[in-house]
CSV table of C-alpha atoms and ligand atoms in Angstrom, one decimal:
chain,number,residue,atom,x,y,z
A,20,MET,CA,-65.5,63.3,102.6
A,21,THR,CA,-69.2,63.5,102.7
A,22,ASN,CA,-71.0,66.8,102.5
A,23,PHE,CA,-71.1,68.7,105.8
A,24,PHE,CA,-73.5,71.3,104.7
A,25,GLY,CA,-76.0,72.6,107.2
A,26,ILE,CA,-75.9,73.1,111.0
A,27,THR,CA,-78.0,70.0,111.7
A,28,ARG,CA,-76.0,67.9,109.3
A,29,VAL,CA,-72.7,68.8,111.1
A,30,ARG,CA,-74.3,68.0,114.5
A,31,GLU,CA,-75.5,64.6,113.4
A,32,GLY,CA,-72.2,63.7,111.9
A,33,LEU,CA,-70.3,64.7,115.1
A,34,LEU,CA,-72.8,62.8,117.3
A,35,THR,CA,-72.6,59.6,115.2
A,36,LYS,CA,-68.8,60.0,114.9
A,37,GLU,CA,-69.1,60.0,111.1
A,38,PHE,CA,-66.5,62.7,111.2
A,39,SER,CA,-64.5,64.7,113.8
A,40,ALA,CA,-64.6,68.5,114.1
A,41,ARG,CA,-61.0,68.6,112.9
A,42,GLU,CA,-62.0,66.7,109.7
A,43,ILE,CA,-64.7,69.2,109.0
A,44,ALA,CA,-62.5,72.1,109.7
A,45,SER,CA,-59.7,70.7,107.4
A,46,GLU,CA,-62.2,70.2,104.6
A,47,ALA,CA,-63.7,73.7,105.0
A,48,LEU,CA,-60.2,75.2,105.0
A,49,ARG,CA,-59.4,73.4,101.8
A,50,LYS,CA,-62.7,74.6,100.2
A,51,ALA,CA,-62.0,78.1,101.4
A,52,GLY,CA,-58.6,78.1,99.7
A,53,GLU,CA,-60.2,76.8,96.5
A,54,SER,CA,-63.0,79.4,96.8
A,55,ASN,CA,-60.4,82.1,97.2
A,56,ALA,CA,-58.5,81.1,94.2
A,57,LYS,CA,-61.6,81.2,92.1
A,58,TYR,CA,-63.6,84.0,93.5
A,59,ASN,CA,-61.4,86.1,95.8
A,60,SER,CA,-63.9,85.7,98.6
A,61,TYR,CA,-61.6,85.7,101.6
A,62,ILE,CA,-59.1,88.3,102.7
A,63,SER,CA,-57.5,86.0,105.3
A,64,ILE,CA,-57.9,82.3,106.0
A,65,SER,CA,-57.4,81.4,109.7
A,66,GLU,CA,-56.1,77.9,109.6
A,67,GLU,CA,-54.5,77.9,113.0
A,68,LEU,CA,-57.5,79.3,114.7
A,69,ALA,CA,-59.9,76.9,112.9
A,70,LEU,CA,-57.9,73.8,113.8
A,71,SER,CA,-57.5,74.9,117.4
A,72,LEU,CA,-61.2,75.6,117.8
A,73,ALA,CA,-62.0,72.2,116.2
A,74,ASP,CA,-59.5,70.3,118.4
A,75,ALA,CA,-61.0,71.9,121.5
A,76,LEU,CA,-64.4,70.7,120.4
A,77,ASP,CA,-63.1,67.2,119.6
A,78,GLU,CA,-61.8,67.1,123.2
A,79,LYS,CA,-65.2,67.9,124.5
A,80,ILE,CA,-66.8,65.3,122.4
A,81,LYS,CA,-64.3,62.7,123.7
A,82,LYS,CA,-65.2,63.6,127.2
A,83,GLY,CA,-68.9,63.1,126.4
A,84,GLU,CA,-69.7,66.8,127.1
A,85,HIS,CA,-72.9,68.3,125.7
A,86,LEU,CA,-72.6,69.8,122.2
A,87,PRO,CA,-73.4,73.5,122.0
A,88,ALA,CA,-75.8,74.9,119.3
A,89,LEU,CA,-73.2,75.5,116.5
A,90,ALA,CA,-70.8,72.7,117.4
A,91,GLY,CA,-68.2,72.2,114.6
A,92,VAL,CA,-69.9,74.4,112.1
A,93,PRO,CA,-67.4,76.1,109.7
A,94,VAL,CA,-68.1,79.8,109.5
A,95,SER,CA,-66.7,82.8,107.7
A,96,ILE,CA,-66.7,86.3,109.2
A,97,LYS,CA,-66.9,89.5,107.3
A,98,ASP,CA,-63.6,91.3,107.7
A,99,ALA,CA,-65.3,94.2,109.5
A,100,LEU,CA,-65.9,92.1,112.7
A,101,LEU,CA,-63.0,91.6,115.1
A,102,VAL,CA,-61.7,88.1,115.8
A,103,LYS,CA,-59.1,88.2,118.5
A,104,GLY,CA,-55.6,87.7,117.3
A,105,GLU,CA,-56.6,87.8,113.6
A,106,ARG,CA,-56.0,90.5,111.1
A,107,CYS,CA,-59.0,92.8,110.5
A,108,THR,CA,-58.8,95.0,107.5
A,109,ALA,CA,-62.4,96.2,106.9
A,110,GLY,CA,-61.4,95.9,103.2
A,111,SER,CA,-59.1,98.9,103.6
A,112,LEU,CA,-55.4,99.6,103.2
A,113,MET,CA,-55.8,101.7,106.3
A,114,LEU,CA,-56.1,98.6,108.4
A,115,GLU,CA,-53.9,96.3,106.3
A,116,ASP,CA,-51.7,95.4,109.3
A,117,TYR,CA,-54.3,95.7,112.1
A,118,THR,CA,-54.7,92.8,114.4
A,119,ALA,CA,-57.9,92.6,116.5
A,120,PRO,CA,-57.3,92.9,120.2
A,121,TYR,CA,-60.6,91.3,121.2
A,122,ASP,CA,-63.6,89.4,119.9
A,123,ALA,CA,-66.7,91.2,118.7
A,124,THR,CA,-69.6,90.1,120.9
A,125,ALA,CA,-71.3,88.3,118.0
A,126,VAL,CA,-68.0,86.5,117.3
A,127,ALA,CA,-67.5,85.6,121.0
A,128,LYS,CA,-71.0,84.2,121.1
A,129,ILE,CA,-70.6,81.9,118.0
A,130,LYS,CA,-67.3,80.7,119.4
A,131,GLU,CA,-68.9,79.9,122.6
A,132,ALA,CA,-71.6,78.0,120.7
A,133,GLY,CA,-68.8,75.8,119.1
A,134,ALA,CA,-68.6,77.4,115.6
A,135,VAL,CA,-65.2,77.0,113.8
A,136,ILE,CA,-64.0,80.2,112.2
A,137,ILE,CA,-62.2,79.5,109.0
A,138,GLY,CA,-61.5,82.9,107.6
A,139,LYS,CA,-62.3,86.6,107.2
A,140,THR,CA,-64.3,87.5,104.0
A,141,ASN,CA,-63.7,90.2,101.4
A,142,MET,CA,-65.9,93.3,101.5
A,143,ASP,CA,-66.2,96.8,100.2
A,144,GLU,CA,-63.9,99.2,102.0
A,145,PHE,CA,-65.5,100.0,105.4
A,146,ALA,CA,-68.7,98.4,104.1
A,147,MET,CA,-69.3,101.2,101.6
A,148,GLY,CA,-70.6,99.7,98.4
A,149,GLY,CA,-73.0,97.3,96.9
A,150,SER,CA,-70.8,95.3,94.5
A,151,ASN,CA,-67.5,94.5,96.4
A,152,GLU,CA,-65.6,96.4,93.8
A,153,ASN,CA,-64.6,99.0,96.5
A,154,SER,CA,-62.4,96.5,98.3
A,155,ALA,CA,-58.7,97.3,98.5
A,156,TYR,CA,-58.1,93.6,98.1
A,157,GLY,CA,-59.8,93.3,94.7
A,158,PRO,CA,-63.3,92.5,93.6
A,159,VAL,CA,-65.1,89.2,94.5
A,160,LYS,CA,-66.7,87.1,91.7
A,161,ASN,CA,-70.2,85.8,92.0
A,162,PRO,CA,-69.9,82.0,92.3
A,163,ARG,CA,-73.2,81.7,90.4
A,164,SER,CA,-71.8,83.7,87.5
A,165,PRO,CA,-68.2,84.6,87.9
A,166,GLU,CA,-68.1,87.6,85.5
A,167,ARG,CA,-70.7,89.3,87.7
A,168,VAL,CA,-70.5,91.0,91.1
A,169,PRO,CA,-71.7,89.0,94.2
A,170,GLY,CA,-73.3,92.2,95.6
A,171,GLY,CA,-71.9,94.1,98.6
A,172,SER,CA,-70.7,95.0,100.9
A,173,SER,CA,-70.8,91.5,102.4
A,174,GLY,CA,-70.0,90.0,99.0
A,175,GLY,CA,-67.2,87.7,100.2
A,176,SER,CA,-69.6,86.4,102.9
A,177,ALA,CA,-72.3,85.6,100.5
A,178,ALA,CA,-69.8,84.0,98.0
A,179,SER,CA,-68.3,81.8,100.8
A,180,VAL,CA,-71.8,80.5,101.7
A,181,ALA,CA,-72.9,80.1,98.0
A,182,ASP,CA,-69.8,78.1,97.2
A,183,GLU,CA,-70.1,76.0,100.4
A,184,SER,CA,-66.8,76.7,102.0
A,185,ALA,CA,-68.7,78.1,105.0
A,186,VAL,CA,-72.0,76.9,106.3
A,187,PHE,CA,-72.9,80.4,107.4
A,188,SER,CA,-71.2,83.8,107.6
A,189,LEU,CA,-71.6,86.8,109.8
A,190,GLY,CA,-72.0,90.0,107.8
A,191,SER,CA,-73.1,93.5,108.5
A,192,ASP,CA,-76.0,95.5,106.9
A,193,THR,CA,-76.1,99.3,107.0
A,194,GLY,CA,-78.3,99.8,103.9
A,195,GLY,CA,-78.6,96.3,102.4
A,196,SER,CA,-75.2,94.8,102.7
A,197,ILE,CA,-76.4,91.4,104.0
A,198,ARG,CA,-79.7,91.2,102.0
A,199,GLN,CA,-78.4,92.3,98.6
A,200,PRO,CA,-75.4,90.0,98.3
A,201,ALA,CA,-77.6,87.2,99.7
A,202,SER,CA,-80.1,87.9,96.9
A,203,PHE,CA,-77.3,88.1,94.2
A,204,CYS,CA,-75.6,84.9,95.3
A,205,GLY,CA,-78.8,82.8,95.9
A,206,VAL,CA,-78.5,82.4,99.7
A,207,THR,CA,-80.6,83.6,102.7
A,208,GLY,CA,-79.5,86.8,104.6
A,209,LEU,CA,-81.1,88.4,107.6
A,210,LYS,CA,-80.7,92.0,108.9
A,211,PRO,CA,-82.0,91.9,112.4
A,212,THR,CA,-83.9,94.6,114.2
A,213,TYR,CA,-81.6,97.5,115.2
A,214,GLY,CA,-80.5,96.6,118.8
A,215,ALA,CA,-81.2,92.9,118.5
A,216,VAL,CA,-77.5,92.0,118.0
A,217,SER,CA,-74.7,93.8,119.8
A,218,ARG,CA,-72.5,95.9,117.5
A,219,HIS,CA,-69.5,95.8,119.9
A,220,GLY,CA,-66.5,94.8,117.8
A,221,LEU,CA,-68.0,95.7,114.5
A,222,ILE,CA,-65.9,98.3,112.7
A,223,ALA,CA,-68.4,101.2,112.4
A,224,MET,CA,-69.6,102.7,109.2
A,225,ALA,CA,-72.8,104.5,110.2
A,226,SER,CA,-73.7,103.6,113.8
A,227,SER,CA,-77.4,104.4,113.7
A,228,LEU,CA,-77.9,102.1,110.7
A,229,ASP,CA,-75.3,99.2,111.1
A,230,GLN,CA,-76.5,95.8,112.2
A,231,ILE,CA,-74.7,92.4,112.3
A,232,GLY,CA,-76.6,89.4,110.9
A,233,PRO,CA,-76.2,85.9,109.4
A,234,LEU,CA,-76.0,84.7,105.8
A,235,ALA,CA,-76.8,81.0,105.4
A,236,ARG,CA,-78.0,78.4,102.9
A,237,THR,CA,-81.3,77.9,104.7
A,238,VAL,CA,-83.8,80.0,106.7
A,239,GLU,CA,-83.4,77.4,109.5
A,240,ASP,CA,-79.7,78.0,109.7
A,241,ALA,CA,-80.0,81.8,109.6
A,242,GLU,CA,-82.6,81.5,112.5
A,243,ALA,CA,-80.3,79.2,114.5
A,244,VAL,CA,-77.4,81.7,114.2
A,245,PHE,CA,-79.7,84.6,115.0
A,246,ARG,CA,-80.7,83.0,118.3
A,247,VAL,CA,-77.1,82.6,119.3
A,248,ILE,CA,-75.9,86.1,118.5
A,249,SER,CA,-78.9,88.2,119.6
A,250,GLY,CA,-79.4,89.7,123.1
A,251,LYS,CA,-78.3,92.5,125.3
A,252,ASP,CA,-74.6,93.3,125.7
A,253,GLU,CA,-73.1,95.7,128.3
A,254,HIS,CA,-70.7,96.9,125.6
A,255,ASP,CA,-73.4,98.2,123.3
A,256,ALA,CA,-75.9,100.5,124.9
A,257,THR,CA,-78.3,100.2,122.0
A,258,SER,CA,-78.6,96.4,122.4
A,259,MET,CA,-81.7,94.9,123.8
A,260,GLU,CA,-82.7,91.9,125.8
A,261,TYR,CA,-84.6,89.8,123.4
A,262,ASN,CA,-86.5,86.6,123.7
A,263,PRO,CA,-87.4,85.3,120.3
A,264,GLU,CA,-89.7,82.6,121.8
A,265,GLU,CA,-91.9,85.3,123.3
A,266,ASN,CA,-92.4,86.9,119.9
A,267,GLY,CA,-92.9,83.6,118.2
A,268,GLN,CA,-96.6,83.2,117.9
A,269,GLU,CA,-97.4,82.5,114.2
A,270,LEU,CA,-100.2,84.4,112.7
A,271,LYS,CA,-102.7,82.7,110.6
A,272,PRO,CA,-103.3,83.6,107.9
A,273,LEU,CA,-100.2,85.7,107.4
A,274,ARG,CA,-101.1,89.1,106.0
A,275,ILE,CA,-98.5,90.3,103.6
A,276,GLY,CA,-98.4,93.9,102.6
A,277,VAL,CA,-97.4,94.7,99.0
A,278,PRO,CA,-96.4,98.3,98.6
A,279,LYS,CA,-97.0,99.7,95.1
A,280,GLU,CA,-94.0,102.0,95.7
A,281,TYR,CA,-91.7,98.9,95.5
A,282,PHE,CA,-92.9,97.9,92.0
A,283,GLY,CA,-92.5,101.2,90.1
A,284,GLU,CA,-89.9,102.8,87.9
A,285,GLY,CA,-86.4,101.3,87.9
A,286,LEU,CA,-87.5,97.7,88.7
A,287,ALA,CA,-86.2,95.3,86.0
A,288,SER,CA,-89.1,93.3,84.5
A,289,ALA,CA,-87.4,90.0,85.0
A,290,VAL,CA,-86.9,90.7,88.7
A,291,LYS,CA,-90.5,91.9,89.0
A,292,LYS,CA,-91.7,88.6,87.5
A,293,VAL,CA,-89.8,86.5,90.0
A,294,ILE,CA,-91.1,88.6,92.9
A,295,GLU,CA,-94.7,88.4,91.7
A,296,GLN,CA,-94.5,84.7,91.3
A,297,ALA,CA,-93.0,84.3,94.8
A,298,LEU,CA,-95.9,86.3,96.2
A,299,GLU,CA,-98.4,84.1,94.3
A,300,ARG,CA,-96.8,81.0,95.8
A,301,LEU,CA,-97.1,82.5,99.3
A,302,ALA,CA,-100.7,83.3,98.6
A,303,LYS,CA,-101.3,79.8,97.4
A,304,SER,CA,-100.0,78.6,100.8
A,305,GLY,CA,-102.7,80.5,102.6
A,306,ALA,CA,-101.1,84.0,103.0
A,307,VAL,CA,-103.3,87.0,102.3
A,308,LEU,CA,-101.8,89.7,100.0
A,309,LEU,CA,-102.9,93.3,100.7
A,310,GLU,CA,-101.9,96.5,99.1
A,311,VAL,CA,-100.2,99.0,101.4
A,312,GLU,CA,-98.8,102.5,100.9
A,313,LEU,CA,-95.4,103.7,101.9
A,314,PRO,CA,-95.5,107.2,100.4
A,315,SER,CA,-92.1,108.4,101.7
A,316,THR,CA,-90.2,105.6,99.9
A,317,ALA,CA,-89.2,108.0,97.1
A,318,TYR,CA,-87.1,110.0,99.6
A,319,ALA,CA,-85.5,107.1,101.4
A,320,LEU,CA,-82.4,106.8,99.3
A,321,ALA,CA,-81.6,110.6,99.5
A,322,ALA,CA,-82.1,110.5,103.3
A,323,TYR,CA,-80.0,107.4,103.7
A,324,TYR,CA,-77.0,108.8,101.8
A,325,MET,CA,-77.2,112.1,103.9
A,326,ILE,CA,-77.3,110.2,107.2
A,327,ASN,CA,-74.9,107.5,106.1
A,328,THR,CA,-72.2,109.9,104.8
A,329,SER,CA,-72.6,112.2,107.9
A,330,GLU,CA,-72.0,109.4,110.3
A,331,ILE,CA,-69.1,108.1,108.2
A,332,SER,CA,-67.4,111.5,108.3
A,333,SER,CA,-67.6,111.4,112.0
A,334,ASN,CA,-66.8,107.7,112.6
A,335,LEU,CA,-63.8,107.6,110.2
A,336,SER,CA,-62.1,110.6,111.8
A,337,ARG,CA,-60.5,108.2,114.2
A,338,TYR,CA,-58.2,107.0,111.4
A,339,ASP,CA,-55.6,109.8,111.8
A,340,GLY,CA,-52.4,107.7,111.6
A,341,ALA,CA,-51.8,108.0,115.3
A,342,ARG,CA,-54.2,105.5,116.8
A,343,TYR,CA,-55.0,102.8,114.4
A,344,GLY,CA,-53.4,101.2,111.4
A,345,TYR,CA,-51.6,102.9,108.5
A,346,SER,CA,-49.5,105.9,109.3
A,347,ALA,CA,-47.7,108.2,106.9
A,348,GLN,CA,-45.3,111.0,108.0
A,349,GLY,CA,-45.6,114.5,106.6
A,350,GLN,CA,-43.8,117.7,107.4
A,351,ASP,CA,-46.2,118.6,110.2
A,352,LEU,CA,-49.3,117.3,111.9
A,353,PHE,CA,-51.7,118.4,109.2
A,354,SER,CA,-49.7,117.0,106.3
A,355,SER,CA,-49.3,113.7,108.3
A,356,TYR,CA,-53.1,113.4,108.5
A,357,ALA,CA,-53.4,114.3,104.8
A,358,ALA,CA,-50.8,111.8,103.8
A,359,THR,CA,-52.2,109.0,106.0
A,360,ARG,CA,-55.8,109.5,104.9
A,361,GLY,CA,-54.9,110.3,101.3
A,362,LYS,CA,-53.1,107.0,100.9
A,363,GLY,CA,-55.0,104.8,103.4
A,364,PHE,CA,-58.5,105.4,102.1
A,365,GLY,CA,-59.9,104.5,98.7
A,366,ASN,CA,-62.0,106.8,96.4
A,367,GLU,CA,-65.5,105.8,97.7
A,368,VAL,CA,-64.5,106.3,101.3
A,369,LYS,CA,-63.1,109.8,100.5
A,370,ARG,CA,-66.2,110.7,98.5
A,371,ARG,CA,-68.4,109.9,101.4
A,372,ILE,CA,-66.2,111.7,104.0
A,373,ILE,CA,-66.4,114.8,101.8
A,374,LEU,CA,-70.2,114.5,101.3
A,375,GLY,CA,-70.8,113.9,105.0
A,376,THR,CA,-68.5,116.7,106.2
A,377,TYR,CA,-70.3,119.1,103.9
A,378,ALA,CA,-73.8,118.0,105.1
A,379,LEU,CA,-72.8,118.5,108.7
A,380,SER,CA,-71.0,121.9,108.2
A,381,ALA,CA,-72.6,124.8,110.0
A,382,GLY,CA,-74.3,126.5,107.1
A,383,TYR,CA,-75.9,123.3,105.7
A,384,TYR,CA,-76.7,121.2,108.7
A,385,ASP,CA,-80.4,122.2,108.8
A,386,ALA,CA,-80.8,122.0,105.1
A,387,TYR,CA,-79.4,118.5,104.7
A,388,TYR,CA,-78.8,116.5,107.9
A,389,VAL,CA,-81.8,117.7,109.9
A,390,LYS,CA,-84.1,117.3,106.8
A,391,ALA,CA,-82.8,113.8,106.3
A,392,GLN,CA,-83.6,113.0,109.9
A,393,LYS,CA,-87.2,114.3,109.4
A,394,ILE,CA,-87.6,112.0,106.4
A,395,ARG,CA,-86.3,109.2,108.5
A,396,SER,CA,-89.2,109.8,110.9
A,397,LEU,CA,-91.7,109.8,108.0
A,398,ILE,CA,-90.4,106.5,106.7
A,399,LYS,CA,-90.8,105.0,110.2
A,400,ARG,CA,-94.3,106.4,110.4
A,401,ASP,CA,-95.2,104.8,107.0
A,402,PHE,CA,-94.1,101.4,108.3
A,403,ASP,CA,-96.0,101.9,111.5
A,404,ARG,CA,-99.2,102.6,109.6
A,405,ALA,CA,-98.8,99.8,107.2
A,406,PHE,CA,-98.2,97.3,110.1
A,407,GLU,CA,-101.6,98.2,111.5
A,408,LYS,CA,-103.0,96.3,108.5
A,409,VAL,CA,-100.4,93.6,107.7
A,410,ASP,CA,-97.9,91.4,109.5
A,411,ILE,CA,-95.0,91.7,107.1
A,412,ILE,CA,-94.2,93.7,104.0
A,413,ALA,CA,-92.7,92.0,100.9
A,414,GLY,CA,-91.1,93.1,97.6
A,415,PRO,CA,-87.8,92.9,95.7
A,416,VAL,CA,-84.4,93.2,97.3
A,417,SER,CA,-82.6,94.7,94.4
A,418,PRO,CA,-84.2,96.4,91.4
A,419,VAL,CA,-81.7,94.7,89.0
A,420,VAL,CA,-80.0,91.3,88.5
A,421,PRO,CA,-76.4,90.9,89.5
A,422,PHE,CA,-74.5,93.2,87.1
A,423,LYS,CA,-71.1,92.6,85.4
A,424,ILE,CA,-67.9,93.5,87.2
A,425,GLY,CA,-66.9,97.0,86.1
A,426,GLU,CA,-70.3,97.9,84.8
A,427,LYS,CA,-71.2,100.5,87.4
A,428,VAL,CA,-67.8,101.5,88.9
A,429,SER,CA,-67.6,104.8,87.2
A,430,ASP,CA,-71.1,105.8,88.1
A,431,PRO,CA,-71.6,106.1,91.9
A,432,LEU,CA,-75.2,107.3,91.5
A,433,ALA,CA,-76.2,104.2,89.5
A,434,MET,CA,-74.6,102.1,92.3
A,435,TYR,CA,-76.5,104.0,95.0
A,436,LEU,CA,-79.8,103.4,93.2
A,437,VAL,CA,-79.4,99.7,93.6
A,438,ASP,CA,-80.1,100.2,97.4
A,439,MET,CA,-83.5,101.7,96.9
A,440,TYR,CA,-85.5,98.8,98.4
A,441,THR,CA,-83.1,97.9,101.2
A,442,VAL,CA,-82.3,101.2,102.9
A,443,PRO,CA,-85.8,101.9,104.3
A,444,ALA,CA,-85.6,99.0,106.8
A,445,ASN,CA,-82.2,100.4,108.1
A,446,LEU,CA,-83.7,103.9,108.4
A,447,ALA,CA,-86.6,102.5,110.4
A,448,GLY,CA,-84.5,100.0,112.4
A,449,LEU,CA,-86.7,97.1,111.3
A,450,PRO,CA,-85.7,93.4,110.7
A,451,ALA,CA,-85.7,92.3,107.1
A,452,ILE,CA,-84.7,89.1,105.2
A,453,SER,CA,-83.8,88.0,101.7
A,454,VAL,CA,-84.9,84.5,100.8
A,455,PRO,CA,-84.1,82.9,97.4
A,456,ALA,CA,-87.2,83.3,95.2
A,457,GLY,CA,-86.1,82.0,91.8
A,458,THR,CA,-84.0,83.3,88.9
A,459,ALA,CA,-84.2,86.3,86.7
A,460,GLU,CA,-82.4,86.1,83.4
A,461,GLY,CA,-80.8,82.9,84.9
A,462,LEU,CA,-79.4,84.8,87.9
A,463,PRO,CA,-80.5,84.5,91.6
A,464,ALA,CA,-83.1,86.9,93.0
A,465,GLY,CA,-84.3,87.1,96.5
A,466,LEU,CA,-87.7,88.0,98.0
A,467,HIS,CA,-87.4,90.8,100.5
A,468,MET,CA,-89.5,90.7,103.6
A,469,ILE,CA,-89.7,93.3,106.3
A,470,ALA,CA,-91.3,92.9,109.8
A,471,PRO,CA,-92.1,95.1,112.8
A,472,ALA,CA,-89.3,95.5,115.3
A,473,PHE,CA,-88.3,92.3,117.1
A,474,ARG,CA,-90.6,90.2,115.0
A,475,GLU,CA,-87.9,88.3,113.2
A,476,ASN,CA,-89.9,85.1,113.8
A,477,LEU,CA,-92.5,86.2,111.2
A,478,LEU,CA,-89.7,86.5,108.7
A,479,PHE,CA,-88.4,83.0,109.5
A,480,ALA,CA,-92.0,81.6,109.3
A,481,ALA,CA,-92.7,83.2,105.9
A,482,GLY,CA,-89.2,82.5,104.7
A,483,LYS,CA,-89.5,78.8,105.4
A,484,ILE,CA,-92.8,78.6,103.5
A,485,LEU,CA,-91.2,80.1,100.5
A,486,GLN,CA,-88.1,78.1,100.7
A,487,ASN,CA,-89.9,74.8,101.0
A,488,MET,CA,-92.2,75.3,98.1
A,489,GLN,CA,-91.3,73.9,94.7
A,490,TYR,CA,-91.0,76.2,91.8
B,523,LIG,N1,-74.8,99.7,99.4
B,523,LIG,C1,-75.0,100.5,100.6
B,523,LIG,C2,-74.0,101.6,100.8
B,523,LIG,O1,-73.1,101.6,100.0
B,523,LIG,C3,-75.2,99.6,101.8
B,523,LIG,C4,-73.9,99.3,102.4
B,523,LIG,C5,-74.0,98.5,103.7
B,523,LIG,O2,-75.1,98.0,104.0
B,523,LIG,N2,-72.9,98.3,104.4
B,523,LIG,O3,-74.0,102.3,101.7
């Protein structure tokens, strides 16, 4: 069967009756099976659901009904988002047998728009990680270089788009988990503004940082998905009404801020070169590059891991063996909790619960948690000041190229360092995108662009320029 890749391509094929939605779904399911065998990118493949969604769409087409925005498009969903009636593990043994009782709002919206869900993708346990090696269901291999990690925590999502079993994927990004795997696998990934997309039905890691967003092959496809999933939702009080058209005016020339703090120690020279070349290409297309200062950058990672682990220790207290998922019996209540959580959670999850519980404990709250929140305000202030001078800020997504599977597993601090450029956008609630910029040491590297809140359109505009330039 001919290639169905791309949202517009699927639409054209359906409209001209070149193929049916069922044919696309069957082909995508076959590819997902193949992808899984090679890269372990899926935790579950939802054949029945995919075919029933496709059949319902074919019925509509037969009746001559209008085709919705994502009609027939095969999509994969990170296993942290609930899809009604499907298993949802969040990459954890704790939820190995958990079936979602309802659809996440973002999932309901893409279903409504005609997308065909083909499976749930592999991920780091409860989205904690940057390499997918923390999954209870085994690591994912990077389709561009299978002995290397695909990034994380939405590694399965990025792999499923890179190997073309899904046209797009929904992932979540708490500190880089959409952008970093997108960069590592050579696809586009958007973390929207905090509040632009409802988090209802996303299994929480750190609620003040988590955002749902798309991974896709093109900026156009990521934009189309964003338009479908964004907007206010009564189930998420932090979600906002949002009209992308209103914020759409393109600025000419685009002023791109380049912070020197994003090009310092720790940045691999091969990655630096790709990023500098991408910026030069943007400058050639008419953008103006300006130096900006983000002086609090050096503290972002420390503040992120304080806030992240604190919120984790609170959010994950719900897994007590009584309400959700895995349950182990002990002699008494306490030992039942200990047995359930001891077995159900993996090492990284336990590490973060311990760190967060410590940071929030009475004697240390002011020294750690409150201080981290103060740094968070400073980081936000840095961005506000920079955005008085420039429209967007650009730099690397990851300081390093995709590393070998196993290379960093025994060194959590080295793993955390990989997040140095991605966490500031989450701390400040800003939208940010990774767009393929070229290759470093033969491996994909993305250009990271950050915009003011609710100015995703600037990212799409700049992303399209970069994407459509030859290099
Ligand atoms: N790698 C980061 C972490 O481990 C980001 C994870 C994420 O965005 N879900 O916290």
